XYZ file of C-alpha atoms in Angstrom:
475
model
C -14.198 -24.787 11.163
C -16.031 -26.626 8.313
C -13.343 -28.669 7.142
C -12.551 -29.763 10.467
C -15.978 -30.337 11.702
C -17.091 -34.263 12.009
C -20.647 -35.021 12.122
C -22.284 -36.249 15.650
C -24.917 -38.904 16.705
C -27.068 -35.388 18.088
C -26.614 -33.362 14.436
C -28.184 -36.840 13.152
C -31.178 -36.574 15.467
C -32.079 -32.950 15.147
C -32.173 -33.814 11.474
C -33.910 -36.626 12.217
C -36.992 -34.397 13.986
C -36.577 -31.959 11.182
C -37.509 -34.386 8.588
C -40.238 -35.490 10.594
C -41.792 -32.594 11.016
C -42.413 -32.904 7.080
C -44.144 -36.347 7.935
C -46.424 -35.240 10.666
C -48.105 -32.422 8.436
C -47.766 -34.521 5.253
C -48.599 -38.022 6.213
C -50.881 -37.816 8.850
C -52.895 -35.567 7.090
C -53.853 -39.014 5.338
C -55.726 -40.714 8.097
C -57.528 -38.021 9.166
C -59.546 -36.814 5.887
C -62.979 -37.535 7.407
C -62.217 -35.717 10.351
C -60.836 -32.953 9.171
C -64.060 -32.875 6.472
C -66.560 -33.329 9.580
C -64.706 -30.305 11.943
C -63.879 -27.570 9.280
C -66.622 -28.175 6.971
C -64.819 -28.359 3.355
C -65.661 -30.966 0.561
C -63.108 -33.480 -0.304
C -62.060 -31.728 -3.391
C -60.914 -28.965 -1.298
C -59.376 -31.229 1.634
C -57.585 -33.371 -1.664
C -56.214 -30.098 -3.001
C -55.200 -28.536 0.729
C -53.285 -32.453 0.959
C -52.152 -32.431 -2.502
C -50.430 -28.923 -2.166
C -47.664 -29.427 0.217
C -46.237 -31.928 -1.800
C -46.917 -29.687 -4.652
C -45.178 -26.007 -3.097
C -42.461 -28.459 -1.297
C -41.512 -29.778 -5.010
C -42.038 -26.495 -6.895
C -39.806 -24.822 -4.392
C -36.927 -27.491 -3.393
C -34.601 -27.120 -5.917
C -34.248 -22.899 -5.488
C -34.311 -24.071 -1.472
C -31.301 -26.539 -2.401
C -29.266 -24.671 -4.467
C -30.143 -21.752 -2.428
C -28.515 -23.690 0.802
C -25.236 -24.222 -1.100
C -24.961 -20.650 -2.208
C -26.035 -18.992 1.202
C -25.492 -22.098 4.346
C -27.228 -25.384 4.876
C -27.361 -25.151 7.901
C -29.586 -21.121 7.635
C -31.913 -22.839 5.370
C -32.541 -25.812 7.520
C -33.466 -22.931 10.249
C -35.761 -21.086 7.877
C -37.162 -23.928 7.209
C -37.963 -25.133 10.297
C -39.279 -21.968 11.795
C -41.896 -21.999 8.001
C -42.374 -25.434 9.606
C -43.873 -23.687 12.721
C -46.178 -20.808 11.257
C -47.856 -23.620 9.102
C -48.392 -25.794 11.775
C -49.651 -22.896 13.581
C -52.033 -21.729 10.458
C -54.069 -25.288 10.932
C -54.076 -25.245 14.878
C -56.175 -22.137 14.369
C -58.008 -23.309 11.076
C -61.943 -22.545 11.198
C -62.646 -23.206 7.334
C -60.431 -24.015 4.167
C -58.286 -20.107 4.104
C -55.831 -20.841 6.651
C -56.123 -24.701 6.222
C -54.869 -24.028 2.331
C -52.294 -20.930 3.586
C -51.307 -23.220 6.404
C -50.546 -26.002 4.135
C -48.314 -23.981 1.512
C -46.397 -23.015 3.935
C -45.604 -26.250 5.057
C -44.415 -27.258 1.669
C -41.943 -24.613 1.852
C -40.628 -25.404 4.837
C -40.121 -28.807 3.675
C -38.472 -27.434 0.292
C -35.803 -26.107 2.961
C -35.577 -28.808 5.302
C -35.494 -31.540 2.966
C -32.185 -31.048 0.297
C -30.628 -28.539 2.992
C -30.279 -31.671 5.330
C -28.991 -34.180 2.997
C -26.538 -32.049 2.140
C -25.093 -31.503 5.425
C -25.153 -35.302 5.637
C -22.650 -34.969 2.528
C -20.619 -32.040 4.316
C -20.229 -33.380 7.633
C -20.110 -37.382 7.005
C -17.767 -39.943 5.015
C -17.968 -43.107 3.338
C -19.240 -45.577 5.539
C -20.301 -43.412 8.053
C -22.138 -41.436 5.563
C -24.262 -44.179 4.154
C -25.017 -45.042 8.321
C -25.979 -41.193 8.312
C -28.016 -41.345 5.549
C -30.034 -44.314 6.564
C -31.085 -42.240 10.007
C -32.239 -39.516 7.383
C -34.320 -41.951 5.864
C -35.514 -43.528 8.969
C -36.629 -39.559 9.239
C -38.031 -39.857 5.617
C -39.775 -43.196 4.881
C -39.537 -44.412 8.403
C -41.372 -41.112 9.499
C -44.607 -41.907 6.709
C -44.935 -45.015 8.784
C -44.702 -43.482 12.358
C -46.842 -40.550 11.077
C -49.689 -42.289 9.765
C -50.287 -44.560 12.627
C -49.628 -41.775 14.862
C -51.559 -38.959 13.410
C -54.619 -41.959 13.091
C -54.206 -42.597 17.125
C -53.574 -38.834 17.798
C -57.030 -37.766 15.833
C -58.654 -40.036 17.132
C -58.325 -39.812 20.883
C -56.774 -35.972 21.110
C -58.167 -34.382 17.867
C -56.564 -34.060 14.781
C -55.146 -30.285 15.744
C -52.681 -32.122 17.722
C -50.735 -33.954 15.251
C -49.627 -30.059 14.333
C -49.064 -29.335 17.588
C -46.070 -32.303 17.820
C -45.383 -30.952 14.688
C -44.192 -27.921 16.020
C -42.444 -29.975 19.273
C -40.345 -31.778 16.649
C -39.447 -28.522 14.919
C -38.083 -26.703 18.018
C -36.277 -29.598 19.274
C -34.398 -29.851 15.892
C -33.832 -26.388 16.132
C -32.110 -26.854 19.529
C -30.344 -29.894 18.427
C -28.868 -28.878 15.185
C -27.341 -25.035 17.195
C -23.942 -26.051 17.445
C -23.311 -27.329 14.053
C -20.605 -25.072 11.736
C -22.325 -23.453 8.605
C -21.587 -25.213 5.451
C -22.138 -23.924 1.972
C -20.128 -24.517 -1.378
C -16.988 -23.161 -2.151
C -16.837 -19.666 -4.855
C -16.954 -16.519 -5.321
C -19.480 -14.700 -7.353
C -22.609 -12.511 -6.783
C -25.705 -14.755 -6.093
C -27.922 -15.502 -9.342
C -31.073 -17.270 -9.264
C -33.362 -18.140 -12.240
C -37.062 -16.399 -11.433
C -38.046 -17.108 -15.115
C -37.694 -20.661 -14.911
C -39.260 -21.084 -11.193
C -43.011 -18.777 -12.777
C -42.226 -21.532 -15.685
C -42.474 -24.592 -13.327
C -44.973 -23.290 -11.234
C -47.264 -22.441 -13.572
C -46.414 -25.886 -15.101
C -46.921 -27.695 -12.065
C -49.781 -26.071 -10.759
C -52.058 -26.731 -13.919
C -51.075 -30.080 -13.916
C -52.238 -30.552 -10.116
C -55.679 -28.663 -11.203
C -56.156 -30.748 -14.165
C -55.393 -33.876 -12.331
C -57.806 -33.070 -9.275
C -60.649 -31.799 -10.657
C -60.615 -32.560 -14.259
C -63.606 -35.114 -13.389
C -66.006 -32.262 -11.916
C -65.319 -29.935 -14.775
C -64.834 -32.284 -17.112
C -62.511 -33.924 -19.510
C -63.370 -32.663 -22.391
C -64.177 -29.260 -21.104
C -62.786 -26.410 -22.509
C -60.963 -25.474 -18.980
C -59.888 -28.761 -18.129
C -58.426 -28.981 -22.309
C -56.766 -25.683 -21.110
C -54.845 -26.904 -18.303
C -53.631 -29.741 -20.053
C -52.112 -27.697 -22.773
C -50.801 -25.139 -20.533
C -49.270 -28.364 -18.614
C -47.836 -29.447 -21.939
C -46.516 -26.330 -23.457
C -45.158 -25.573 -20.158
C -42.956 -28.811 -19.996
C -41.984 -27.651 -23.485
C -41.147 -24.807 -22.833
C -39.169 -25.207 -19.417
C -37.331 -27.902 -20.872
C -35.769 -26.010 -24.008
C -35.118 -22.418 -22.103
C -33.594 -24.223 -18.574
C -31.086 -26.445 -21.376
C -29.647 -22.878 -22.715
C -29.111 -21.141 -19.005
C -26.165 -21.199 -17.512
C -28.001 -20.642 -13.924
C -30.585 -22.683 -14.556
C -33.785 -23.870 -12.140
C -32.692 -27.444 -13.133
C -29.404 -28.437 -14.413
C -30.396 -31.348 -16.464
C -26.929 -32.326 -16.696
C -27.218 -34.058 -13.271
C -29.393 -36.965 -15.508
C -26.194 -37.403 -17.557
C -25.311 -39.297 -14.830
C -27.409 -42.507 -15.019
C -27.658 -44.247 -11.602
C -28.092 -40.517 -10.624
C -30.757 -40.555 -13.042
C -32.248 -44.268 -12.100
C -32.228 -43.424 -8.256
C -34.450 -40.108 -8.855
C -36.944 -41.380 -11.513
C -37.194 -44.678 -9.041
C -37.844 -42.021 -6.262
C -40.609 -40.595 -8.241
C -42.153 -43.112 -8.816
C -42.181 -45.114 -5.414
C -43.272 -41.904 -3.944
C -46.141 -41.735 -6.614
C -47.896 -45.432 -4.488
C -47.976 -42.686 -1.667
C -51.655 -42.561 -3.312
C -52.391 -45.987 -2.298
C -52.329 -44.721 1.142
C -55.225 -42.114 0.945
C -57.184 -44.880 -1.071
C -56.562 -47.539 1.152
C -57.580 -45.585 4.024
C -60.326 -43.599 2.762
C -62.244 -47.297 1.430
C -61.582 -48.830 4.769
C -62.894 -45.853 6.906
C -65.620 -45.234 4.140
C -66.483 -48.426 3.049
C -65.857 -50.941 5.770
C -66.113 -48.635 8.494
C -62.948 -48.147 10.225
C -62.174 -45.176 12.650
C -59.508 -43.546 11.846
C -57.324 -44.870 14.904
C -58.395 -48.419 13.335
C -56.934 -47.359 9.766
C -53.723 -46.167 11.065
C -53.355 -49.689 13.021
C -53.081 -51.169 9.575
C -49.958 -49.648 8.937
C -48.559 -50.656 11.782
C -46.672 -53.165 10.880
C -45.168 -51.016 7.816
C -43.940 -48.768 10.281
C -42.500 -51.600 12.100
C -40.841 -53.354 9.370
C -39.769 -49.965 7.361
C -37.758 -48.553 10.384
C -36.113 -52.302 10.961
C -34.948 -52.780 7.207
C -33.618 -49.468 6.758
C -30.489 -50.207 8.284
C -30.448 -53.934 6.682
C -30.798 -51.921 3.438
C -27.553 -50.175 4.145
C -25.708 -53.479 4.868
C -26.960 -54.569 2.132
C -25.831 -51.523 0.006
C -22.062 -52.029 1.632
C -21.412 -55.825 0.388
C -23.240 -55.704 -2.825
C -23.861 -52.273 -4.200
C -27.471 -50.393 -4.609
C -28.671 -52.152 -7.906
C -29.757 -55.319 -5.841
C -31.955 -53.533 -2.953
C -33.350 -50.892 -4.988
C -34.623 -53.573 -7.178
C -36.075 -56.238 -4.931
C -37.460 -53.437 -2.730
C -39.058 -51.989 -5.473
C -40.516 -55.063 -6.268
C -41.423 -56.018 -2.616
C -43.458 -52.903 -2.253
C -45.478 -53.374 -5.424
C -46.791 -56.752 -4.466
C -47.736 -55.191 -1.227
C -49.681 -52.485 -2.750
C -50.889 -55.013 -5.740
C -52.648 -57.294 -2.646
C -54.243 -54.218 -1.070
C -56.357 -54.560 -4.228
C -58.281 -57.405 -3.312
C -61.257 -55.589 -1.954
C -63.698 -58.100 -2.895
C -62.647 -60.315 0.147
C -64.879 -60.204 3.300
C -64.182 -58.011 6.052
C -61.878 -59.775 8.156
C -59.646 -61.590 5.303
C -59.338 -58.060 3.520
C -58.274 -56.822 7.065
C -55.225 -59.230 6.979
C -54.229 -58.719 3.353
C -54.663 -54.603 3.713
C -52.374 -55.357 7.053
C -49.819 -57.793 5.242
C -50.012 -55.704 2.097
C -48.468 -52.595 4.642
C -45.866 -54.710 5.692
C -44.535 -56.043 2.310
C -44.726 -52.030 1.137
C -42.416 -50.986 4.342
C -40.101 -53.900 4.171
C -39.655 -52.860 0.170
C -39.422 -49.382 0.648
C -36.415 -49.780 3.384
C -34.263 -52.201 1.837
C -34.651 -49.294 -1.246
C -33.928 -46.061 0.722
C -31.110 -45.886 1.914
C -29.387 -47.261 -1.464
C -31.266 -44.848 -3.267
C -30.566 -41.740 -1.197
C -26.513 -42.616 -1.187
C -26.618 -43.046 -4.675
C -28.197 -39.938 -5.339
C -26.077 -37.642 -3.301
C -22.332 -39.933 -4.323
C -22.914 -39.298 -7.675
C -23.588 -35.428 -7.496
C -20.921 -32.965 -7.728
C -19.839 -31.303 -4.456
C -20.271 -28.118 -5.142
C -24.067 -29.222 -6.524
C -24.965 -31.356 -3.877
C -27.558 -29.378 -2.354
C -28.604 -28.793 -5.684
C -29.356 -32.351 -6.652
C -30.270 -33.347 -3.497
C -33.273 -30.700 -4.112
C -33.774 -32.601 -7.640
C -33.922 -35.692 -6.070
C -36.146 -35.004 -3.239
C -38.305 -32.819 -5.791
C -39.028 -36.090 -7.217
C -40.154 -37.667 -4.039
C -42.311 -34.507 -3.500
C -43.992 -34.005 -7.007
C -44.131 -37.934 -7.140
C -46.359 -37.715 -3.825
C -48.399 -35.251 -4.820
C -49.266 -36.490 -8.316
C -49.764 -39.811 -6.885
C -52.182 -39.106 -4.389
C -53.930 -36.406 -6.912
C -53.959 -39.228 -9.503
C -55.313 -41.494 -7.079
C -57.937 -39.792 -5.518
C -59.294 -38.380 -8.264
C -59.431 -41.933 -10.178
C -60.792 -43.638 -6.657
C -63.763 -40.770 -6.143
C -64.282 -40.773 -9.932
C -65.111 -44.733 -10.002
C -66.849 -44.543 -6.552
C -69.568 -41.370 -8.259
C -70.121 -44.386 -10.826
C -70.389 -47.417 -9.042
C -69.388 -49.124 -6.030
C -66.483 -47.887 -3.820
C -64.961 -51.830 -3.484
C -64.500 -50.995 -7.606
C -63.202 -47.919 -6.534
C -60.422 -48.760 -4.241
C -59.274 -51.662 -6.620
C -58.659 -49.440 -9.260
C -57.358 -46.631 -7.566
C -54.604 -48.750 -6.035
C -54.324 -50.248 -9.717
C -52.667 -46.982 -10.747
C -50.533 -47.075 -8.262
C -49.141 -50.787 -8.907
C -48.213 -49.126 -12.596
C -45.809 -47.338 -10.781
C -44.198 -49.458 -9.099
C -43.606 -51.520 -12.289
C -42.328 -48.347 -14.147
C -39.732 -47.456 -10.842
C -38.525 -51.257 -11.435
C -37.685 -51.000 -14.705
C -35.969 -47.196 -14.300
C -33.454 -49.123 -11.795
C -33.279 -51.871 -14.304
C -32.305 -49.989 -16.895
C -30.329 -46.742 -15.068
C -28.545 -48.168 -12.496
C -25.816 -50.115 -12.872
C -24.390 -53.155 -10.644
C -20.986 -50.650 -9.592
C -23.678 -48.420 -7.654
C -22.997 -47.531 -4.137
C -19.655 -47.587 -3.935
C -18.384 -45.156 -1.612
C -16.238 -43.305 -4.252
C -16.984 -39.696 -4.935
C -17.832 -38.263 -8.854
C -14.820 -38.244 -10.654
C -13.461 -34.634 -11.625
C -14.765 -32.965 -14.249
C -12.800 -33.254 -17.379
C -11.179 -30.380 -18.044
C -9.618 -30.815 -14.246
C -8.758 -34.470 -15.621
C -6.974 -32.869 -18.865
C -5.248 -30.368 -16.318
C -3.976 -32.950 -14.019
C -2.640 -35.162 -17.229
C -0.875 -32.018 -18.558
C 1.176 -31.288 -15.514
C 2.023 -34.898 -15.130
């Protein structure tokens, strides 16, 4: 039935809810730091790491979810994660104090592991050419659209309902995907063979990427040149090491780094990380304005109102755009667009009401980058990965949005609260969104350099070579 099987407008909207169901408990979570602070009583290094760690657990776990989908169904492991989407929302509607707030949040960055690669590779499964790229730019209306429409949301929702309710809709979302998503065939790759997964290399990664969130977050309290904080940054580097040189000699590997052989593969996902990294401008800029020029947190969210706006309006235009002239061109000017935007957001020297309309125009230029770059991005991830890998890679790339968003924000904060214990929180803000234009200058030049002008062509990966020599052979 698989082969057969053509994707439909209501598969593309229950994956649509699915991936916002990510959003709601990822992104909203942004806007409402002060109340969550004031409600469950737990300091902002706690409420930074409970924020920090579904990004973290979603990109720890998304490549096992991935390749995990095309071993076992796509379609089970959009379910399972889903229903993980539930209990976590769950955890924080009945969160009293940081336990179920922190339990409640790794279980939402499983679920997202799931949802995230098993979806874009039932895009791939179900979807063709043209009508795969349209596909794909729904998904990322789902995706970067969905930051947008979550963080003005969850602002207006915790403001006039609570912020309990933003998990609430979270769980709405999930149900209806659920529902919508029932009558699609399973899909899963083609072979034979007993499943094998590599446990060594996922205690590797974890360990890795856990140490490197702790040294990052509250290497300042302890620290830097403590003898715990010196610790975690050699366990972070002799874990890189180390899970670098044992995943190259696996066969089943956590990471097959022979995906990067493939350069605008390569460009698309190191761009990812990195554009997903300036997700830390977002809990700067809205922590200064709440903080330091008084904003409610309905008020903050309005600033981002017209990035939702313009990010779920240029999404399709970045497809288009992607059809007549390849993905080189709107990966690169979006990636540029959005770092001017978050470059002006800055400027936090100007008076109250002139800061109010850069911070505002500063949102808009960072959603009308950001969807000119998705969709090109996202097809040129998942038409240069193998077929029988594409959940696989799809997991690599969107582990690079993930770990990118959590080390981002962790980066962030921890520079922005670092600078504010010193001196003024204006300082603060300006250099914490600083870091964050550094990244968006390194994403540039990884497209620059990766990705070539051919890109987005709706051709699939050419076979691999020994079916090339096969094929000349018989001829």
């Amino acid at each position: 039935m698989e082969a057969s099987y053509k994707g439909t407008d209501k598969l593309i909207t229950g994956i649509v809810f699915g991936v916002i169901t990510f959003w709601l408990f990822a992104q909203a979570m942004v806007n409402v730091v002060p109340a969550v602070q004031s409600d469950l009583g737990v300091s902002y290094g706690t409420l930074n790491i409970a924020i920090s760690l579904t990004a973290l657990f979603s990109g720890m776990f998304i490549v096992a979810a991935g390749g995990l989908a095309d071993k076992i169904g796509r379609k089970k492991i959009t379910y399972i994660g889903l229903v993980l989407s539930v209990i976590g929302s769950l955890c924080l509607v009945f969160a009293q104090g940081a336990v179920l707030l922190i339990i409640g949040r790794i279980i939402q960055g499983i679920s997202a592991a799931c949802i995230m690669p098993a979806t874009i590779a039932l895009m791939k499964a179900y979807f063709d050419g043209k009508e795969r790229q349209r596909a794909l730019s729904y998904w990322s209306i789902g995706s970067w659209g969905g930051s947008g429409v979550c963080s003005f949301a969850g602002g207006a929702i915790a403001t006039y309902m609570g912020w309990k309710w933003i998990f609430i809709f979270s769980i709405v979302f999930a149900l209806l995907a659920m529902w919508l998503i029932k009558d699609t065939p399973e899909s899963k790759a083609e072979g034979t063979g007993k499943f094998t997964f590599d446990y060594s290399g996922l205690a590797i990664f974890a360990v890795t990427m856990i140490a490197l969130n702790v040294f990052i977050t509250f290497g300042a309290d302890l620290g830097w040149t403590s003898a715990i904080t010196i610790l975690l940054a050699v366990v972070t580097i002799v874990g890189a090491i180390v899970f670098y040189k044992v995943e190259k000699k696996k066969a089943i590997a956590l990471i097959d780094f022979s995906l990067f052989k493939n350069k605008p593969y390569a460009g698309a996902t190191y761009s990812n990380f990195l554009l997903n990294a300036i997700a830390g401008t977002l809990v700067v800029a809205n922590t200064y304005v709440q903080v330091g020029r008084g904003f409610t947190a309905f008020q903050a969210g309005m600033l981002s109102i017209g990035y939702l706006i313009v990010v779920l309006a240029m999404i399709r235009v970045g497809e288009k755009i992607l059809q007549k002239v390849g993905a080189k061109l709107p990966m690169v000017s979006g990636a540029i667009i959005s770092t001017i935007g978050v470059a002006i957001m800055g400027l936090t020297f100007l008076p109250d009401f002139a800061y109010t309309v850069v911070v505002f125009i500063g949102f808009v230029l960072f959603g009308l980058g950001l969807g000119i770059y998705a969709t090109p991005s996202t097809d040129t991830s998942v038409s240069n990965a193998p077929s029988e890998k594409v959940g696989e890679a799809a997991g690599v790339y969107k582990m690079a949005s993930s770990l990118g968003s959590a080390i981002g924000v962790a980066i962030s904060a921890t520079v922005y609260s670092s600078v504010a214990a010193a001196g003024s929180v204006e300082t603060a803000a300006s250099v914490g969104i600083l870091v964050n234009v550094i990244f968006g200058v390194l994403a540039i030049l990884s497209i620059v350099i990766m990705v070539p002008k051919t890109a987005g062509k709706t051709t699939e990966v050419p076979a691999p070579k020994t079916v090339q020599t096969l094929k000349k052979a018989a001829n």
